[in-house]
């Protein structure tokens, strides 16, 4: 009984602490969500109050209506963009990683190719997209190449930095252990580069969607980009807005997938 | 036949460009002994260890380890190195870090010595039983350094090179690790070359203190420390200990 008496204030305190943490967590979610809801309501009220024509700015309720009524069209156009963005993401990042490894392996490779990489990166993606569509035709390939191109440079730069981020001391340790170049790469350089790689992949997750959509603008009959162009020309603003939300949803999805993988892989 | 010295430097010099970091250093490290190295900052203590461990070449003179060249000794894992910061790989658990030396450097056609203690037993030896799966960032500075020591011991080196391994630790932890290191030294029979900034640590650990002088780095004197073995913490309050410390301090001022 005595033991329980001395314990209970502590238990009370812990309970209060736990409740405070829970409250803080609820607040940290509730505030941004509440703000977003308030803004949407304001938008709804504004459009209705000023009687803005739907084709100029649809009310949130119109957009929601489009989501429901045109869900089959939206989904049908979602898949091609997802596939293009994902393929571009893999191709672009894979190429960047391999070339970064080549750069770190040999200064001469870096000297030969880095200026070219910088030059390609300076060409605006909107300017190069028509060229790529001309080369690869109106099919899937051009969009994948555009998405890959947009992912490529940030990953290349980050990956080179990551592979070179190994501390000199760790390299001395490797030398004392007579580790081979391959062992240094697999056991030290590559793991050290992972945090750098993932910060580049987070960027690529969203830019690859931009790349796919830009590619579709230039020439496609299917995909979220094509739907954006189509609904704009038809003054179908609710569908346009719904498509835009769908595109940003795709970016968020890819970003979340990368962030989740990062959390599983990088535990240090 | 005289057993070869654990490390032998004969008129060894190290130059960085036109700068002479070590000049004409001759020193015999007796196998099985505990040597501490003292000297003013920048006198070349680290450089000397890096020379012995084949990280930098001698500009002139000769360095050998158990009668072999430093390169041959490195390939045969005759020595291990403990850095000032533990230099653990942050994505590997404590156990995996200790296992690193067993995973690399095997493709050189030279049989690696395998210690008689497993990585797990070594972690227990340094007092980290139960923390095998902890990542370095989950360990304290002292624990990380103990993982580094366990890693250094995994191939049973005959020579252990330590560059201010406890320099960044608080005094209590340092005392504790000093005692632990002495125990490991007695038990394994390895030779230890231990760089430190602390006169007390040099006297407490060393059977011999190597005093280096600066500009250029050269040997000043080798002082025998005739304190009874095994060393204990209360020994540091004896008159004898204080005499050694005072003598080294005096000598350090003239370096
Ligand atoms: N890689 C290098 N290139 C040029 N000079 C160097 C290099 N490494 C060390 N030196 C110089 O050699 C001298 C000895 O350096 P070292 O690191 O061996 O000193 P130290 O005795 O270990 O000093 P501390 O006690 O501060 O660790 C210093 O003057 C340093 O500037
Ligand atoms: Mg030093």
Coordinates of C-alpha atoms and ligand atoms in Angstrom, one line a residue:
Chain A
X1 CA 0.0 0.0 0.0
X2 CA 2.8 2.4 1.0
X3 CA 4.7 1.5 -2.1
X4 CA 1.6 2.3 -4.2
X5 CA 1.2 5.6 -2.5
X6 CA 4.7 6.7 -3.3
X7 CA 4.3 5.5 -6.9
X8 CA 1.0 7.2 -7.7
X9 CA 2.3 10.8 -8.0
X10 CA 4.9 9.6 -10.5
X11 CA 2.2 7.7 -12.4
X12 CA 0.0 10.7 -12.4
X13 CA 2.9 12.8 -13.6
X14 CA 3.7 10.3 -16.4
X15 CA 0.0 10.2 -17.4
X16 CA -0.1 14.0 -17.6
X17 CA 3.1 14.0 -19.6
X18 CA 1.7 11.5 -22.1
X19 CA -1.5 13.5 -22.4
X20 CA 0.5 16.7 -23.1
X21 CA 2.5 14.9 -25.8
X22 CA -0.7 13.6 -27.4
X23 CA -2.3 17.0 -27.3
X24 CA 0.8 18.5 -29.0
X25 CA 0.6 15.9 -31.7
X26 CA -3.1 16.6 -32.3
X27 CA -2.4 20.3 -32.5
X28 CA 0.5 19.9 -34.9
X29 CA -1.9 18.1 -37.3
X30 CA -5.0 20.1 -36.6
X31 CA -3.5 23.5 -37.3
X32 CA -2.4 23.0 -40.9
X33 CA -5.5 20.9 -41.7
X34 CA -7.8 23.6 -40.2
X35 CA -6.0 26.3 -42.1
X36 CA -6.4 24.4 -45.4
X37 CA -10.1 23.8 -44.7
X38 CA -10.6 27.5 -43.9
X39 CA -8.9 28.6 -47.1
X40 CA -11.1 26.2 -49.1
X41 CA -14.2 27.6 -47.5
X42 CA -13.1 31.1 -48.1
X43 CA -12.5 30.2 -51.8
X44 CA -16.0 28.7 -52.0
X45 CA -17.5 31.8 -50.4
X46 CA -15.5 34.2 -52.5
X47 CA -16.5 32.5 -55.8
X48 CA -20.1 32.4 -54.8
X49 CA -20.2 35.9 -53.4
X50 CA -18.6 37.7 -56.3
X51 CA -20.3 35.4 -58.8
X52 CA -17.1 34.5 -60.6
X53 CA -17.9 32.5 -63.8
X54 CA -17.0 28.8 -63.5
X55 CA -14.7 28.9 -66.5
X56 CA -12.5 31.6 -64.9
X57 CA -12.3 30.0 -61.4
X58 CA -14.5 27.1 -60.3
X59 CA -15.7 26.8 -56.8
X60 CA -14.2 23.9 -54.7
X61 CA -17.6 22.2 -54.9
X62 CA -17.4 22.3 -58.7
X63 CA -13.9 20.8 -58.6
X64 CA -15.1 18.1 -56.2
X65 CA -18.0 17.5 -58.6
X66 CA -15.5 17.0 -61.5
X67 CA -13.6 14.5 -59.4
X68 CA -16.7 12.4 -58.9
X69 CA -18.2 12.8 -62.4
X70 CA -14.9 12.4 -64.3
X71 CA -13.2 9.9 -62.1
X72 CA -12.8 7.4 -64.9
X73 CA -11.2 10.0 -67.2
X74 CA -8.9 11.1 -64.4
X75 CA -7.8 7.6 -63.6
X76 CA -7.4 6.7 -67.2
X77 CA -5.0 9.6 -67.7
X78 CA -3.3 9.1 -64.3
X79 CA -1.7 5.7 -65.2
X80 CA 0.4 6.8 -68.3
X81 CA 1.8 9.8 -66.3
X82 CA 2.6 7.6 -63.4
X83 CA 4.4 5.1 -65.6
X84 CA 6.3 7.8 -67.4
X85 CA 7.3 9.6 -64.2
X86 CA 8.4 6.3 -62.6
X87 CA 10.3 5.1 -65.6
X88 CA 12.0 8.5 -66.0
X89 CA 12.8 8.5 -62.3
X90 CA 14.5 5.1 -62.5
X91 CA 16.4 5.7 -65.8
X92 CA 17.5 9.2 -64.9
X93 CA 18.7 8.4 -61.4
X94 CA 20.3 5.1 -62.5
X95 CA 22.3 6.9 -65.1
X96 CA 23.2 9.7 -62.6
X97 CA 24.4 7.1 -60.1
X98 CA 26.5 5.1 -62.6
X99 CA 28.1 8.3 -64.0
X100 CA 28.8 9.6 -60.5
X101 CA 30.6 6.3 -59.8
X102 CA 32.6 6.7 -63.0
X103 CA 33.5 10.3 -62.0
X104 CA 34.7 9.3 -58.6
X105 CA 36.6 6.3 -60.1
X106 CA 38.5 8.4 -62.6
X107 CA 39.2 12.1 -62.8
X108 CA 39.5 11.9 -66.5
X109 CA 36.0 10.7 -67.0
X110 CA 34.8 13.6 -64.8
X111 CA 36.9 16.0 -66.8
X112 CA 35.5 14.7 -70.1
X113 CA 31.8 14.5 -69.2
X114 CA 31.1 17.0 -66.4
X115 CA 31.1 20.1 -68.6
X116 CA 28.6 18.3 -71.0
X117 CA 26.4 17.4 -68.0
X118 CA 26.4 21.1 -66.9
X119 CA 25.6 22.2 -70.5
X120 CA 22.7 19.8 -70.8
X121 CA 21.4 21.0 -67.4
X122 CA 21.5 24.7 -68.5
X123 CA 19.0 24.0 -71.4
X124 CA 15.5 24.7 -70.1
X125 CA 13.4 21.5 -70.1
X126 CA 10.6 23.3 -71.9
X127 CA 13.0 24.2 -74.7
X128 CA 14.5 20.7 -75.1
X129 CA 11.1 18.8 -74.8
X130 CA 10.0 19.5 -78.4
X131 CA 13.4 18.3 -79.7
X132 CA 13.1 15.1 -77.8
X133 CA 9.5 14.5 -79.0
X134 CA 10.7 15.0 -82.6
X135 CA 13.5 12.5 -82.0
X136 CA 11.6 9.9 -80.1
X137 CA 8.1 10.4 -81.5
X138 CA 4.8 11.0 -79.7
X139 CA 5.0 7.7 -77.7
X140 CA 6.1 6.9 -74.2
X141 CA 9.8 7.1 -74.8
X142 CA 10.0 10.9 -75.2
X143 CA 8.2 11.5 -71.9
X144 CA 10.4 9.0 -70.1
X145 CA 13.6 10.7 -71.5
X146 CA 12.3 14.1 -70.5
X147 CA 11.5 12.9 -67.0
X148 CA 14.9 11.2 -66.8
X149 CA 16.7 14.3 -68.0
X150 CA 15.1 16.5 -65.3
X151 CA 16.1 14.0 -62.5
X152 CA 19.6 13.5 -63.8
X153 CA 21.6 16.5 -62.8
X154 CA 20.7 17.0 -59.1
X155 CA 21.3 13.3 -58.5
X156 CA 24.6 13.4 -60.3
X157 CA 25.9 16.3 -58.3
X158 CA 24.6 14.9 -55.0
X159 CA 25.9 11.4 -55.7
X160 CA 29.4 12.7 -56.5
X161 CA 29.4 14.7 -53.3
X162 CA 28.1 11.7 -51.3
X163 CA 30.8 9.4 -52.7
X164 CA 33.4 11.9 -51.8
X165 CA 32.0 12.6 -48.4
X166 CA 34.0 9.8 -46.8
X167 CA 36.2 11.1 -44.0
X168 CA 40.0 10.9 -44.6
X169 CA 40.3 9.0 -41.4
X170 CA 38.0 6.2 -42.7
X171 CA 40.1 6.0 -45.8
X172 CA 43.2 5.7 -43.7
X173 CA 41.5 2.9 -41.7
X174 CA 40.8 1.2 -45.0
X175 CA 44.4 1.5 -46.1
X176 CA 45.7 0.0 -42.8
X177 CA 43.3 -2.9 -43.4
X178 CA 44.7 -3.2 -46.9
X179 CA 41.2 -2.9 -48.3
X180 CA 41.0 -3.1 -52.1
X181 CA 39.4 -0.3 -54.2
X182 CA 36.3 -2.4 -54.6
X183 CA 36.0 -3.0 -50.9
X184 CA 36.4 0.7 -50.1
X185 CA 33.6 1.4 -52.6
X186 CA 31.1 -1.2 -51.4
X187 CA 31.8 -1.0 -47.7
X188 CA 32.6 2.7 -47.2
X189 CA 31.9 5.0 -50.1
X190 CA 28.5 3.7 -51.3
X191 CA 26.9 3.6 -47.8
X192 CA 28.3 7.1 -47.0
X193 CA 26.7 8.4 -50.1
X194 CA 23.2 7.2 -49.3
X195 CA 22.0 10.2 -47.3
X196 CA 23.1 12.4 -50.2
X197 CA 21.5 10.2 -52.7
X198 CA 18.2 10.2 -50.9
X199 CA 18.1 14.0 -50.7
X200 CA 18.5 14.0 -54.5
X201 CA 15.8 11.3 -54.9
X202 CA 13.3 13.5 -52.9
X203 CA 13.9 16.2 -55.5
X204 CA 13.6 13.8 -58.3
X205 CA 10.3 12.3 -57.0
X206 CA 8.6 15.6 -57.7
X207 CA 10.6 16.8 -60.8
X208 CA 10.0 13.5 -62.6
X209 CA 6.3 14.2 -62.5
X210 CA 6.9 17.7 -63.9
X211 CA 9.0 16.1 -66.7
X212 CA 6.3 13.6 -67.6
X213 CA 3.7 16.4 -67.8
X214 CA 5.8 18.7 -69.8
X215 CA 6.4 15.8 -72.2
X216 CA 2.7 15.3 -72.5
X217 CA 2.1 19.0 -73.2
X218 CA 4.3 18.8 -76.3
X219 CA 2.5 15.9 -77.8
X220 CA 0.2 13.2 -76.3
X221 CA -3.4 12.2 -76.3
X222 CA -3.3 10.5 -72.9
X223 CA -1.9 11.5 -69.6
X224 CA -2.5 14.2 -67.0
X225 CA -0.5 16.7 -69.1
X226 CA -2.7 16.0 -72.1
X227 CA -5.8 16.3 -70.0
X228 CA -4.6 19.7 -68.7
X229 CA -4.2 21.0 -72.2
X230 CA -7.5 19.5 -73.3
X231 CA -9.6 20.9 -70.5
X232 CA -7.9 24.3 -70.8
X233 CA -8.9 24.5 -74.5
X234 CA -12.4 23.4 -73.7
X235 CA -12.8 25.9 -70.9
X236 CA -13.5 23.0 -68.6
X237 CA -12.1 24.6 -65.5
X238 CA -13.4 22.1 -62.9
X239 CA -11.8 19.3 -64.8
X240 CA -8.6 21.3 -65.2
X241 CA -8.4 22.0 -61.5
X242 CA -9.1 18.4 -60.7
X243 CA -6.3 17.3 -63.0
X244 CA -3.9 19.7 -61.4
X245 CA -4.8 18.3 -57.9
X246 CA -4.3 14.8 -59.3
X247 CA -0.8 15.8 -60.6
X248 CA 0.2 17.2 -57.3
X249 CA -1.2 14.1 -55.6
X250 CA 1.1 12.0 -57.9
X251 CA 4.1 14.0 -56.8
X252 CA 3.2 13.7 -53.1
X253 CA 2.8 9.9 -53.6
X254 CA 6.2 9.5 -55.2
X255 CA 7.8 11.8 -52.6
X256 CA 6.2 9.8 -49.7
X257 CA 7.5 6.6 -51.2
X258 CA 11.0 8.0 -51.4
X259 CA 10.8 9.4 -47.8
X260 CA 9.5 6.1 -46.5
X261 CA 12.3 4.1 -48.2
X262 CA 14.8 6.5 -46.8
X263 CA 13.5 6.0 -43.3
X264 CA 13.8 2.2 -43.7
X265 CA 17.3 2.3 -45.3
X266 CA 19.0 5.1 -43.3
X267 CA 18.9 4.4 -39.6
X268 CA 22.1 6.2 -38.6
Chain B
X1 CA 69.3 -14.9 -31.5
X2 CA 67.8 -11.7 -30.4
X3 CA 64.0 -11.3 -31.1
X4 CA 63.4 -8.6 -33.7
X5 CA 62.1 -5.3 -32.3
X6 CA 58.4 -4.7 -32.6
X7 CA 59.2 -1.6 -34.5
X8 CA 62.6 -0.2 -35.5
X9 CA 63.3 3.2 -37.0
X10 CA 66.8 3.8 -38.4
X11 CA 67.6 7.4 -39.1
X12 CA 64.1 7.8 -40.5
X13 CA 62.9 11.2 -41.9
X14 CA 59.6 12.4 -43.2
X15 CA 59.2 15.4 -45.4
X16 CA 56.0 17.2 -46.6
X17 CA 57.4 19.1 -49.6
X18 CA 60.3 21.1 -48.3
X19 CA 59.0 20.9 -44.7
X20 CA 60.8 18.3 -42.5
X21 CA 58.2 16.8 -40.1
X22 CA 60.6 14.1 -38.7
X23 CA 64.3 14.4 -38.9
X24 CA 66.7 11.5 -38.5
X25 CA 64.7 9.5 -35.9
X26 CA 66.2 6.3 -34.6
X27 CA 64.3 4.2 -32.1
X28 CA 63.8 0.6 -31.2
X29 CA 60.4 -0.5 -29.8
X30 CA 60.9 -3.6 -27.7
X31 CA 58.4 -6.3 -28.4
X32 CA 55.8 -6.7 -25.7
X33 CA 56.4 -3.3 -24.1
X34 CA 54.1 -0.3 -23.5
X35 CA 55.5 2.9 -25.0
X36 CA 53.9 6.2 -24.6
X37 CA 54.9 9.1 -26.8
X38 CA 54.9 12.7 -25.5
X39 CA 55.9 16.0 -27.2
X40 CA 54.8 19.5 -27.9
X41 CA 51.9 19.9 -30.3
X42 CA 52.9 19.6 -33.9
X43 CA 56.2 17.9 -33.1
X44 CA 55.4 14.9 -35.3
X45 CA 53.8 12.3 -33.0
X46 CA 51.0 11.5 -35.3
X47 CA 53.4 11.6 -38.3
X48 CA 55.6 9.1 -36.5
X49 CA 52.7 6.7 -36.1
X50 CA 51.6 7.2 -39.6
X51 CA 55.1 6.4 -40.8
X52 CA 55.2 3.2 -38.8
X53 CA 51.7 2.2 -40.0
X54 CA 52.7 2.6 -43.7
X55 CA 50.3 5.5 -44.3
X56 CA 53.2 7.8 -45.3
X57 CA 56.6 6.8 -46.7
X58 CA 60.0 7.7 -45.2
X59 CA 61.9 10.2 -47.2
X60 CA 65.1 8.6 -46.0
X61 CA 66.1 6.0 -43.4
X62 CA 64.4 2.7 -42.7
X63 CA 61.4 1.5 -40.8
X64 CA 60.7 -2.1 -40.0
X65 CA 58.1 -4.0 -38.0
X66 CA 59.1 -7.3 -36.6
X67 CA 61.9 -7.4 -39.2
X68 CA 59.5 -6.8 -42.1
X69 CA 58.9 -3.7 -44.2
X70 CA 56.0 -1.7 -43.0
X71 CA 54.1 -2.7 -46.2
X72 CA 54.6 -6.4 -45.6
X73 CA 53.6 -5.9 -42.0
X74 CA 50.5 -4.0 -43.0
X75 CA 49.5 -6.7 -45.5
X76 CA 50.0 -9.4 -42.8
X77 CA 48.0 -7.3 -40.3
X78 CA 50.9 -7.3 -37.8
X79 CA 49.7 -3.9 -36.5
X80 CA 46.4 -2.2 -35.8
X81 CA 45.6 1.5 -35.4
X82 CA 43.3 3.3 -33.1
X83 CA 42.5 6.9 -34.1
X84 CA 41.6 9.8 -31.8
X85 CA 38.0 9.8 -33.0
X86 CA 36.7 6.2 -33.1
X87 CA 36.3 6.2 -36.9
X88 CA 33.4 3.8 -36.8
X89 CA 31.2 3.3 -39.8
X90 CA 28.0 4.9 -38.7
X91 CA 25.7 2.5 -40.5
X92 CA 27.2 -0.6 -38.9
X93 CA 26.3 -1.9 -35.5
X94 CA 29.1 -2.1 -32.9
X95 CA 29.5 -5.8 -33.7
X96 CA 29.6 -5.2 -37.4
X97 CA 32.2 -2.5 -36.9
X98 CA 34.4 -5.0 -35.0
X99 CA 34.0 -7.5 -37.8
X100 CA 35.1 -5.1 -40.5
X101 CA 38.8 -6.1 -40.5
X102 CA 37.7 -9.7 -41.1
X103 CA 35.7 -8.7 -44.1
X104 CA 38.2 -6.7 -46.1
X105 CA 41.8 -7.1 -47.3
X106 CA 41.5 -10.8 -47.9
X107 CA 42.3 -10.8 -51.5
X108 CA 46.0 -10.0 -51.3
X109 CA 47.1 -13.7 -51.2
X110 CA 48.3 -13.3 -47.6
X111 CA 46.7 -15.3 -44.9
X112 CA 45.1 -13.0 -42.3
X113 CA 45.7 -13.8 -38.7
X114 CA 42.4 -14.7 -37.0
X115 CA 42.4 -13.7 -33.4
X116 CA 41.6 -16.3 -30.8
X117 CA 38.7 -14.2 -29.7
X118 CA 35.5 -13.7 -31.6
X119 CA 34.2 -10.1 -32.2
X120 CA 31.5 -10.8 -29.7
X121 CA 34.1 -11.8 -27.1
X122 CA 36.1 -8.7 -27.8
X123 CA 33.1 -6.5 -27.2
X124 CA 32.7 -8.3 -23.9
X125 CA 36.3 -7.8 -23.1
X126 CA 36.0 -4.0 -23.5
X127 CA 32.8 -4.0 -21.4
X128 CA 30.2 -3.7 -24.1
X129 CA 28.3 -7.0 -23.7
X130 CA 24.7 -6.4 -24.6
X131 CA 25.4 -3.4 -26.9
X132 CA 26.4 -5.5 -29.9
X133 CA 23.6 -4.2 -32.0
X134 CA 23.8 -0.6 -31.1
X135 CA 24.7 1.9 -33.8
X136 CA 27.6 4.2 -33.1
X137 CA 25.3 7.2 -32.7
X138 CA 23.6 5.4 -29.9
X139 CA 26.8 5.0 -28.0
X140 CA 28.7 7.5 -25.9
X141 CA 32.2 8.7 -26.9
X142 CA 33.9 6.3 -24.5
X143 CA 31.9 3.4 -25.7
X144 CA 32.6 4.2 -29.3
X145 CA 36.3 4.3 -28.5
X146 CA 36.0 0.9 -26.9
X147 CA 34.4 -0.5 -30.0
X148 CA 37.4 0.9 -32.0
X149 CA 39.8 -0.9 -29.6
X150 CA 37.9 -4.1 -30.0
X151 CA 38.1 -3.7 -33.8
X152 CA 41.8 -3.1 -33.5
X153 CA 42.2 -6.3 -31.5
X154 CA 40.2 -8.6 -33.8
X155 CA 43.2 -9.7 -35.9
X156 CA 45.4 -10.1 -32.7
X157 CA 47.9 -7.5 -33.7
X158 CA 51.4 -7.8 -32.3
X159 CA 51.7 -4.0 -32.4
X160 CA 48.9 -1.6 -31.4
X161 CA 49.4 2.0 -32.5
X162 CA 47.2 4.5 -30.7
X163 CA 47.0 8.2 -31.5
X164 CA 45.5 10.1 -28.5
X165 CA 42.7 7.5 -28.3
X166 CA 41.3 9.0 -25.1
X167 CA 42.1 12.6 -25.8
X168 CA 38.5 13.6 -26.3
X169 CA 37.1 11.9 -23.2
X170 CA 36.4 13.1 -19.7
X171 CA 38.8 12.2 -16.9
X172 CA 36.7 9.5 -15.3
X173 CA 36.1 7.7 -18.5
X174 CA 39.7 8.1 -19.4
X175 CA 40.9 6.6 -16.1
X176 CA 38.6 3.7 -16.6
X177 CA 39.7 3.0 -20.2
X178 CA 43.4 3.4 -19.1
X179 CA 43.0 0.6 -16.6
X180 CA 41.1 -1.5 -19.2
X181 CA 43.8 -1.0 -21.8
X182 CA 46.5 -2.0 -19.3
X183 CA 44.6 -5.2 -18.6
X184 CA 44.2 -5.9 -22.3
X185 CA 47.9 -5.3 -22.9
X186 CA 48.9 -7.7 -20.1
X187 CA 46.5 -10.3 -21.3
X188 CA 47.3 -10.2 -25.0
X189 CA 51.0 -9.6 -24.7
X190 CA 50.8 -7.1 -27.6
X191 CA 53.2 -4.2 -28.0
X192 CA 51.6 -0.7 -27.6
X193 CA 52.7 2.6 -29.0
X194 CA 50.5 5.2 -27.4
X195 CA 50.5 8.9 -28.3
X196 CA 49.2 11.3 -25.6
X197 CA 49.1 14.9 -24.6
X198 CA 48.8 14.1 -21.0
X199 CA 52.0 13.7 -18.9
X200 CA 50.0 11.9 -16.2
X201 CA 48.6 9.4 -18.8
X202 CA 52.1 8.9 -20.3
X203 CA 53.6 8.1 -16.9
X204 CA 50.7 6.0 -15.8
X205 CA 50.5 3.8 -18.9
X206 CA 54.1 3.7 -20.1
X207 CA 57.0 1.4 -19.3
X208 CA 58.9 3.8 -21.4
X209 CA 58.1 7.4 -22.4
X210 CA 59.4 8.5 -25.8
X211 CA 59.9 12.3 -25.7
X212 CA 59.9 14.0 -29.1
X213 CA 61.2 17.6 -29.7
X214 CA 59.8 19.9 -32.3
X215 CA 61.1 21.9 -35.3
X216 CA 62.1 19.5 -36.7
X217 CA 60.5 16.5 -35.1
X218 CA 63.2 14.4 -33.6
X219 CA 63.9 12.1 -30.6
X220 CA 64.6 14.0 -27.4
X221 CA 64.9 11.2 -24.9
X222 CA 63.5 7.8 -23.9
X223 CA 62.7 7.7 -20.2
X224 CA 62.2 4.4 -18.3
X225 CA 59.3 4.5 -15.9
X226 CA 60.1 2.1 -13.1
X227 CA 56.7 2.0 -11.3
X228 CA 55.5 -1.3 -10.0
X229 CA 53.2 -3.5 -12.2
X230 CA 50.3 -3.7 -12.4
X231 CA 49.7 0.0 -12.2
X232 CA 46.8 1.3 -10.1
X233 CA 45.0 4.6 -9.8
X234 CA 46.3 5.4 -6.2
X235 CA 49.9 5.1 -7.6
X236 CA 49.4 8.5 -9.2
X237 CA 49.6 10.1 -5.7
X238 CA 52.9 8.6 -4.8
X239 CA 56.1 10.6 -4.6
X240 CA 57.7 8.5 -7.3
X241 CA 54.9 9.2 -9.8
X242 CA 55.1 12.9 -9.1
X243 CA 58.8 12.9 -9.6
X244 CA 58.4 11.3 -13.0
X245 CA 55.7 13.8 -13.9
X246 CA 57.9 16.8 -12.8
X247 CA 60.8 15.5 -14.8
X248 CA 58.8 15.0 -17.9
X249 CA 57.2 18.5 -17.6
X250 CA 60.6 20.0 -17.3
X251 CA 61.9 18.1 -20.3
X252 CA 58.8 19.1 -22.3
X253 CA 59.4 22.7 -21.7
X254 CA 62.8 22.4 -23.3
X255 CA 61.5 20.6 -26.4
Ligands
LIG1 N1 49.8 15.9 -44.7 C1 50.6 16.9 -44.3 N2 51.1 17.8 -45.1 C2 51.9 18.8 -44.7 N3 52.3 19.0 -43.4 C3 51.9 18.1 -42.5 C4 51.0 17.0 -42.9 N4 50.8 16.3 -41.8 C5 51.5 16.9 -40.8 N5 52.1 18.0 -41.2 C6 53.0 18.8 -40.4 O1 53.9 18.0 -39.7 C7 54.1 18.5 -38.4 C8 53.8 17.4 -37.4 O2 52.4 17.0 -37.5 P1 51.8 15.9 -36.5 O3 50.3 15.9 -36.9 O4 52.6 14.7 -36.6 O5 52.0 16.6 -35.1 P2 51.6 16.0 -33.7 O6 52.8 15.9 -32.9 O7 50.7 14.8 -33.9 O8 50.7 17.2 -33.1 P3 49.4 17.1 -32.2 O9 50.0 16.9 -30.8 O10 48.8 18.5 -32.3 O11 48.5 16.1 -32.7 C9 53.1 19.7 -38.2 O12 53.9 20.8 -38.3 C10 52.2 19.6 -39.4 O13 51.8 20.8 -39.8
LIG2 MG1 48.6 14.3 -33.6

